[in-house]
Amino acid sequence: MRTMLKLTATLYDDLVQRLRESHDFAGERVAFLKCRPALSATSLLLLAGGVHHVEDEDYVDDPSAGATVGRSGLRKALQAAYTEAVSMVHVHLHEHRGRPRFSRTDLRENALFVPDFWNVQPSLPHGAVVFSFNSAVGQCWIPGRSSPSGVEIAIVGSPMRCTWKVTNG
């Protein structure tokens, strides 16, 4: 199944600016894109319409990971998914050029917490993306499918900046 995430250049710029802000102890910031899905027999389109930022107090001081979101932070993201009836895509930034990769920790944790969103939005797909300055990689879990699919990502605006064809991690 072809999966595409689209977000506007304005939303992307605001997201990256916030993800680049320093935190007292977390090595990186994370957020969730709030998306509206459109599903056909052969493809899935996720249209990002907003961002749920993890608040400073919702990070846990855990030196084993770049950023660890505590229970309250995850609960707030789950509540946003439930209240707004949206798909959630967990995002973070690797500050370099070139294709980023999910770390082993990212892959393990994505597989654990992304399906939690099915507890509040069981019929919607949810995922995770890591951006670099000029590329991205993503995973998307679709209800009824046993493994995540890769994600293509498009930043749209005038002029259109880029489209990243990405694989599953």
Coordinates of C-alpha atoms in Angstrom, one line a residue:
M1 CA 0.0 0.0 0.0
R2 CA 1.3 3.4 -0.9
T3 CA 1.2 5.8 2.1
M4 CA 1.8 9.5 1.7
L5 CA 2.0 12.2 4.4
K6 CA 1.5 15.8 3.2
L7 CA 2.0 19.0 5.2
T8 CA 2.2 22.6 4.2
A9 CA 5.5 24.4 4.1
T10 CA 4.3 26.8 6.8
L11 CA 3.4 23.9 9.1
Y12 CA 6.7 22.2 8.4
D13 CA 8.7 25.4 9.1
D14 CA 6.9 26.0 12.4
L15 CA 7.4 22.3 13.3
V16 CA 11.1 22.3 12.6
Q17 CA 11.6 25.6 14.4
R18 CA 10.0 24.2 17.5
L19 CA 11.8 20.9 17.3
R20 CA 15.1 22.8 17.2
E21 CA 14.5 24.6 20.5
S22 CA 16.7 23.4 23.3
H23 CA 15.3 21.7 26.4
D24 CA 16.8 21.7 29.9
F25 CA 17.7 18.0 29.8
A26 CA 16.2 16.3 26.7
G27 CA 18.6 16.0 23.8
E28 CA 15.8 16.5 21.3
R29 CA 12.2 17.5 21.1
V30 CA 9.2 15.5 19.8
A31 CA 5.7 16.3 18.6
F32 CA 2.7 14.7 17.0
L33 CA 1.3 15.8 13.6
K34 CA -2.5 15.7 13.7
C35 CA -3.7 14.2 10.4
R36 CA -6.9 13.5 8.5
P37 CA -6.6 10.3 6.6
A38 CA -8.0 9.4 3.2
L39 CA -7.9 5.6 2.5
S40 CA -8.5 3.8 -0.8
A41 CA -7.9 0.1 -1.7
T42 CA -4.3 0.9 -2.9
S43 CA -3.2 4.1 -1.1
L44 CA -3.4 6.1 2.1
L45 CA -3.1 9.9 2.3
L46 CA -2.4 11.6 5.6
L47 CA -3.1 15.3 5.5
A48 CA -1.4 17.1 8.4
G49 CA -3.5 19.9 9.7
G50 CA -1.8 20.8 13.1
V51 CA 0.8 19.9 15.6
H52 CA 0.5 18.6 19.2
H53 CA 3.7 19.7 20.9
V54 CA 5.0 17.8 23.9
E55 CA 5.2 20.3 26.7
D56 CA 8.5 20.8 28.6
E57 CA 7.2 19.2 31.8
D58 CA 6.1 16.1 29.9
Y59 CA 9.7 15.0 29.1
V60 CA 11.4 12.5 31.4
D61 CA 15.0 12.8 32.2
D62 CA 16.3 9.6 30.6
P63 CA 19.9 9.8 29.3
S64 CA 19.4 6.5 27.4
A65 CA 17.3 8.3 24.7
G66 CA 17.3 11.6 23.0
A67 CA 13.8 12.3 24.3
T68 CA 11.5 10.3 26.5
V69 CA 7.9 11.4 26.8
G70 CA 6.3 10.6 30.2
R71 CA 2.9 9.2 30.8
S72 CA 1.3 12.6 31.1
G73 CA 2.7 13.6 27.7
L74 CA 1.5 10.5 26.0
R75 CA -1.9 10.8 27.7
K76 CA -2.3 14.4 26.4
A77 CA -1.4 13.2 22.8
L78 CA -4.0 10.3 23.2
Q79 CA -6.6 12.8 24.4
A80 CA -5.9 15.0 21.4
A81 CA -6.4 12.1 19.0
Y82 CA -9.6 11.1 20.8
T83 CA -11.1 14.6 21.0
E84 CA -10.2 15.8 17.5
A85 CA -10.7 12.3 15.8
V86 CA -7.4 12.5 14.1
S87 CA -4.5 10.2 13.1
M88 CA -1.3 11.0 15.1
V89 CA 2.2 10.9 13.6
H90 CA 5.0 11.1 16.1
V91 CA 7.8 13.3 14.7
H92 CA 11.3 14.3 15.7
L93 CA 14.3 15.9 14.0
H94 CA 17.9 14.7 13.3
E95 CA 19.8 17.9 12.7
H96 CA 21.9 16.9 9.7
R97 CA 21.5 16.7 5.9
G98 CA 20.9 13.4 4.2
R99 CA 18.5 10.6 4.8
P100 CA 17.9 10.0 8.5
R101 CA 17.3 6.6 10.1
F102 CA 15.3 5.5 13.0
S103 CA 17.5 4.3 15.8
R104 CA 16.9 0.9 17.4
T105 CA 15.3 2.6 20.3
D106 CA 13.0 4.6 17.9
L107 CA 12.0 1.4 16.1
R108 CA 11.3 -0.5 19.4
E109 CA 9.4 2.4 21.0
N110 CA 7.4 3.2 17.8
A111 CA 6.2 -0.4 17.7
L112 CA 5.2 -0.1 21.3
F113 CA 3.4 3.3 21.6
V114 CA 2.1 4.0 18.1
P115 CA -0.5 1.2 18.3
D116 CA -1.7 2.7 21.7
F117 CA -3.5 5.3 19.6
W118 CA -5.8 2.5 18.4
N119 CA -7.2 2.5 22.0
V120 CA -8.7 6.0 21.2
Q121 CA -9.0 5.9 17.4
P122 CA -9.2 2.2 16.4
S123 CA -10.1 2.8 12.8
L124 CA -7.4 5.3 12.0
P125 CA -3.8 4.8 10.9
H126 CA -1.0 6.3 13.1
G127 CA 2.7 6.6 12.5
A128 CA 6.1 8.0 13.2
V129 CA 8.5 10.2 11.1
V130 CA 12.0 11.4 11.7
F131 CA 13.1 14.4 9.6
S132 CA 16.5 15.6 8.7
F133 CA 17.2 19.0 7.1
N134 CA 16.5 17.7 3.6
S135 CA 15.0 14.2 4.0
A136 CA 12.8 12.0 6.1
V137 CA 11.9 8.4 6.9
G138 CA 8.6 7.2 8.2
Q139 CA 6.4 4.3 9.3
C140 CA 2.6 4.0 9.3
W141 CA 0.5 1.4 11.1
I142 CA -2.8 0.8 9.3
P143 CA -5.6 -1.0 11.1
G144 CA -5.9 -4.6 10.0
R145 CA -2.3 -4.9 8.7
S146 CA 0.3 -6.8 10.5
S147 CA 3.3 -4.6 9.9
P148 CA 3.9 -0.9 9.3
S149 CA 4.3 0.5 5.8
G150 CA 6.8 3.1 4.6
V151 CA 5.8 6.7 4.0
E152 CA 6.3 9.2 1.2
I153 CA 6.4 12.7 2.5
A154 CA 5.5 15.9 0.6
I155 CA 6.0 19.5 1.8
V156 CA 3.6 21.5 -0.2
G157 CA 3.4 25.2 -0.8
S158 CA 4.3 27.8 -3.3
P159 CA 6.7 26.9 -4.6
M160 CA 6.7 23.2 -3.7
R161 CA 9.9 22.4 -2.0
C162 CA 10.3 18.7 -2.0
T163 CA 8.9 15.3 -2.0
W164 CA 10.7 12.5 -0.2
K165 CA 10.1 8.9 -1.2
V166 CA 10.8 7.0 1.9
T167 CA 11.0 3.4 2.9
N168 CA 10.1 1.8 6.2
G169 CA 12.9 2.8 8.4

